[in-house]
mmCIF file of C-alpha atoms in Angstrom:
data_model
loop_
_atom_site.group_PDB
_atom_site.id
_atom_site.type_symbol
_atom_site.label_atom_id
_atom_site.label_comp_id
_atom_site.label_asym_id
_atom_site.label_seq_id
_atom_site.Cartn_x
_atom_site.Cartn_y
_atom_site.Cartn_z
ATOM 1 C CA MET A 1 -2.642 0.405 -28.107
ATOM 2 C CA THR A 2 1.161 -0.760 -27.643
ATOM 3 C CA GLN A 3 1.828 2.550 -25.250
ATOM 4 C CA LEU A 4 -1.424 1.773 -23.173
ATOM 5 C CA TYR A 5 -0.139 -1.452 -23.154
ATOM 6 C CA GLU A 6 3.808 -0.387 -21.734
ATOM 7 C CA ALA A 7 1.881 2.191 -19.576
ATOM 8 C CA HIS A 8 -0.670 0.425 -17.719
ATOM 9 C CA ALA A 9 -0.084 -3.479 -18.178
ATOM 10 C CA LEU A 10 1.884 -3.705 -14.383
ATOM 11 C CA ASP A 11 -0.369 -1.825 -12.543
ATOM 12 C CA LEU A 12 -3.421 -3.759 -14.135
ATOM 13 C CA VAL A 13 -2.058 -7.194 -13.160
ATOM 14 C CA ARG A 14 -1.481 -5.400 -9.460
ATOM 15 C CA LEU A 15 -5.004 -4.741 -9.840
ATOM 16 C CA ALA A 16 -5.957 -8.420 -10.826
ATOM 17 C CA LEU A 17 -3.418 -9.958 -8.357
ATOM 18 C CA VAL A 18 -4.755 -8.793 -5.200
ATOM 19 C CA MET A 19 -8.563 -9.914 -6.389
ATOM 20 C CA VAL A 20 -7.514 -13.537 -7.541
ATOM 21 C CA GLY A 21 -4.517 -14.144 -5.401
ATOM 22 C CA ASP A 22 -2.327 -15.789 -7.897
ATOM 23 C CA ARG A 23 0.245 -14.038 -10.509
ATOM 24 C CA PRO A 24 -0.413 -16.682 -13.223
ATOM 25 C CA THR A 25 -4.323 -16.222 -13.568
ATOM 26 C CA ALA A 26 -3.700 -12.278 -12.957
ATOM 27 C CA GLU A 27 -1.754 -12.019 -16.155
ATOM 28 C CA ASP A 28 -4.414 -14.483 -17.542
ATOM 29 C CA VAL A 29 -7.037 -11.929 -16.948
ATOM 30 C CA VAL A 30 -4.933 -8.918 -18.101
ATOM 31 C CA GLN A 31 -4.417 -10.884 -21.217
ATOM 32 C CA ASP A 32 -7.906 -11.135 -21.780
ATOM 33 C CA SER A 33 -8.647 -7.572 -21.385
ATOM 34 C CA PHE A 34 -6.221 -6.078 -23.785
ATOM 35 C CA LEU A 35 -7.389 -8.779 -26.541
ATOM 36 C CA GLY A 36 -10.583 -8.019 -25.711
ATOM 37 C CA LEU A 37 -9.694 -3.868 -26.292
ATOM 38 C CA TYR A 38 -7.820 -4.971 -29.321
ATOM 39 C CA ARG A 39 -10.962 -6.617 -30.879
ATOM 40 C CA ARG A 40 -13.364 -3.579 -30.364
ATOM 41 C CA TRP A 41 -10.851 -1.193 -30.653
ATOM 42 C CA GLY A 42 -12.263 -0.077 -34.156
ATOM 43 C CA ARG A 43 -15.829 -0.061 -32.754
ATOM 44 C CA LEU A 44 -14.609 2.086 -29.757
ATOM 45 C CA ARG A 45 -16.257 5.962 -29.429
ATOM 46 C CA ASP A 46 -14.147 7.234 -27.578
ATOM 47 C CA THR A 47 -10.339 5.590 -27.465
ATOM 48 C CA GLY A 48 -9.348 8.381 -24.737
ATOM 49 C CA LYS A 49 -11.883 5.708 -22.316
ATOM 50 C CA ALA A 50 -9.975 2.839 -23.149
ATOM 51 C CA LEU A 51 -8.373 2.831 -19.535
ATOM 52 C CA THR A 52 -11.235 2.607 -18.079
ATOM 53 C CA TYR A 53 -12.610 -0.093 -20.499
ATOM 54 C CA LEU A 54 -9.411 -1.846 -19.604
ATOM 55 C CA ARG A 55 -9.959 -1.701 -15.934
ATOM 56 C CA SER A 56 -13.628 -2.341 -16.340
ATOM 57 C CA SER A 57 -12.610 -5.448 -18.007
ATOM 58 C CA VAL A 58 -9.778 -6.564 -15.554
ATOM 59 C CA LEU A 59 -12.396 -6.461 -12.412
ATOM 60 C CA ASN A 60 -15.121 -8.170 -14.758
ATOM 61 C CA ASN A 61 -12.745 -11.107 -15.215
ATOM 62 C CA CYS A 62 -11.673 -11.323 -11.915
ATOM 63 C CA ARG A 63 -14.978 -11.712 -10.702
ATOM 64 C CA THR A 64 -15.468 -14.350 -13.410
ATOM 65 C CA VAL A 65 -12.516 -16.245 -12.628
ATOM 66 C CA LEU A 66 -13.606 -16.036 -8.756
ATOM 67 C CA ARG A 67 -17.244 -16.959 -9.541
ATOM 68 C CA ARG A 68 -15.651 -20.194 -11.217
ATOM 69 C CA ARG A 69 -13.701 -20.981 -8.065
ATOM 70 C CA GLY A 70 -16.989 -20.532 -6.443
ATOM 71 C CA ARG A 71 -14.718 -19.395 -3.308
ATOM 72 C CA ARG A 72 -12.919 -16.348 -2.156
ATOM 73 C CA LEU A 73 -9.267 -15.537 -2.561
ATOM 74 C CA THR A 74 -6.697 -18.351 -1.701
ATOM 75 C CA GLY A 75 -4.059 -16.147 -1.282
ATOM 76 C CA VAL A 76 -1.240 -13.959 -2.891
ATOM 77 C CA GLN A 77 1.871 -15.068 -4.540
ATOM 78 C CA ASP A 78 4.526 -12.694 -5.629
ATOM 79 C CA LEU A 79 3.801 -9.476 -7.492
ATOM 80 C CA PRO A 80 5.749 -8.737 -10.686
ATOM 81 C CA ALA A 81 9.446 -8.372 -9.532
ATOM 82 C CA ALA A 82 11.285 -5.141 -9.201
ATOM 83 C CA SER A 83 7.742 -3.226 -7.661
ATOM 84 C CA ALA A 84 7.545 -1.327 -4.754
ATOM 85 C CA GLU A 85 4.360 -3.238 -3.873
ATOM 86 C CA SER A 86 6.183 -6.611 -3.888
ATOM 87 C CA ARG A 87 8.905 -5.685 -1.391
ATOM 88 C CA VAL A 88 5.995 -3.947 0.988
ATOM 89 C CA LEU A 89 3.902 -7.471 0.339
ATOM 90 C CA ASP A 90 7.152 -9.318 1.929
ATOM 91 C CA LEU A 91 6.639 -7.374 5.146
ATOM 92 C CA GLU A 92 4.363 -9.441 7.773
ATOM 93 C CA GLN A 93 2.103 -6.200 7.655
ATOM 94 C CA GLY A 94 1.012 -5.951 4.294
ATOM 95 C CA LYS A 95 0.732 -10.057 4.365
ATOM 96 C CA GLU A 96 -2.069 -9.166 7.349
ATOM 97 C CA ILE A 97 -3.340 -6.514 5.627
ATOM 98 C CA LEU A 98 -3.572 -8.454 2.382
ATOM 99 C CA ASP A 99 -5.276 -11.190 4.288
ATOM 100 C CA ALA A 100 -7.765 -8.778 5.970
ATOM 101 C CA LEU A 101 -8.541 -7.499 2.406
ATOM 102 C CA ARG A 102 -9.274 -10.683 0.969
ATOM 103 C CA ARG A 103 -12.097 -10.980 3.505
ATOM 104 C CA LEU A 104 -14.121 -7.979 2.450
ATOM 105 C CA PRO A 105 -17.428 -8.392 0.541
ATOM 106 C CA HIS A 106 -16.119 -7.747 -3.034
ATOM 107 C CA LYS A 107 -17.355 -4.167 -3.755
ATOM 108 C CA GLN A 108 -15.542 -3.072 -1.022
ATOM 109 C CA ARG A 109 -12.474 -5.222 -1.979
ATOM 110 C CA GLU A 110 -12.788 -3.366 -5.295
ATOM 111 C CA THR A 111 -13.358 -0.249 -4.206
ATOM 112 C CA LEU A 112 -10.260 0.082 -1.929
ATOM 113 C CA VAL A 113 -7.866 -1.860 -4.438
ATOM 114 C CA LEU A 114 -8.639 0.894 -6.805
ATOM 115 C CA ARG A 115 -8.113 3.988 -4.583
ATOM 116 C CA PHE A 116 -5.207 2.781 -3.158
ATOM 117 C CA VAL A 117 -3.430 0.542 -4.739
ATOM 118 C CA LEU A 118 -3.919 1.902 -8.068
ATOM 119 C CA ASP A 119 -4.500 5.741 -6.587
ATOM 120 C CA LEU A 120 -7.203 6.296 -8.968
ATOM 121 C CA SER A 121 -9.903 9.553 -7.580
ATOM 122 C CA GLU A 122 -12.952 8.784 -6.710
ATOM 123 C CA GLU A 123 -14.666 9.833 -10.078
ATOM 124 C CA GLU A 124 -12.115 7.207 -11.885
ATOM 125 C CA THR A 125 -13.246 4.468 -9.672
ATOM 126 C CA ALA A 126 -17.054 4.880 -9.955
ATOM 127 C CA GLN A 127 -16.595 4.971 -14.032
ATOM 128 C CA VAL A 128 -14.491 1.828 -13.808
ATOM 129 C CA MET A 129 -16.878 -0.137 -11.341
ATOM 130 C CA ARG A 130 -20.020 1.895 -13.039
ATOM 131 C CA VAL A 131 -21.472 3.239 -9.879
ATOM 132 C CA SER A 132 -21.890 6.691 -8.577
ATOM 133 C CA ARG A 133 -19.464 8.507 -6.160
ATOM 134 C CA GLY A 134 -21.691 8.408 -3.867
ATOM 135 C CA THR A 135 -21.349 4.550 -3.662
ATOM 136 C CA VAL A 136 -17.840 4.521 -3.869
ATOM 137 C CA ARG A 137 -17.451 6.595 -0.803
ATOM 138 C CA SER A 138 -19.774 4.241 1.137
ATOM 139 C CA ASN A 139 -17.749 1.497 0.148
ATOM 140 C CA THR A 140 -14.708 3.132 0.926
ATOM 141 C CA SER A 141 -15.755 3.950 4.293
ATOM 142 C CA ARG A 142 -17.183 1.073 4.966
ATOM 143 C CA GLY A 143 -14.290 -1.012 3.530
ATOM 144 C CA ARG A 144 -11.917 0.766 5.316
ATOM 145 C CA THR A 145 -13.852 0.586 8.716
ATOM 146 C CA ALA A 146 -14.094 -3.256 8.206
ATOM 147 C CA LEU A 147 -10.028 -3.312 7.705
ATOM 148 C CA GLU A 148 -9.639 -1.249 11.046
ATOM 149 C CA ARG A 149 -11.491 -3.198 12.778
ATOM 150 C CA MET A 150 -10.156 -6.739 11.551
ATOM 151 C CA LEU A 151 -6.706 -5.543 12.007
ATOM 152 C CA GLY A 152 -7.550 -4.682 15.654
ATOM 153 C CA GLU A 153 -7.292 -0.431 15.200
ATOM 154 C CA THR A 154 -9.828 1.780 16.455
ATOM 155 C CA PRO A 155 -12.173 3.194 13.335
#
């Protein structure tokens, strides 16, 4: 469990941060997900799938937070220090992309974050989201097209 945390907590916070828009909430979401896994650890059939469980749990907890807020993302604060993403997000273009990403429907946003922020394969993304690979491909295509349109690029 400790190795899983050390290896993946930062990426999970990044995932949650892009989804919920503020670091304290993102950290709480990830903490709740790890706590849930810890409570269920003895009942897991395949501990090799613990990371997939965590990613799904983080997404579900983010959805819950957003539902409770009753609105879309408010704005992204800073990413955890010393990450390459934090330097990119400081650039104006990065902010524009995040603003556009926040305006996407949540399934497209989740798909793009999993695929391009966490660099998951289609198969891994499908497992985390509990959808088919075809749905991942469709969400990716639609999300990228919508982002390109919002950013003024030709699809």
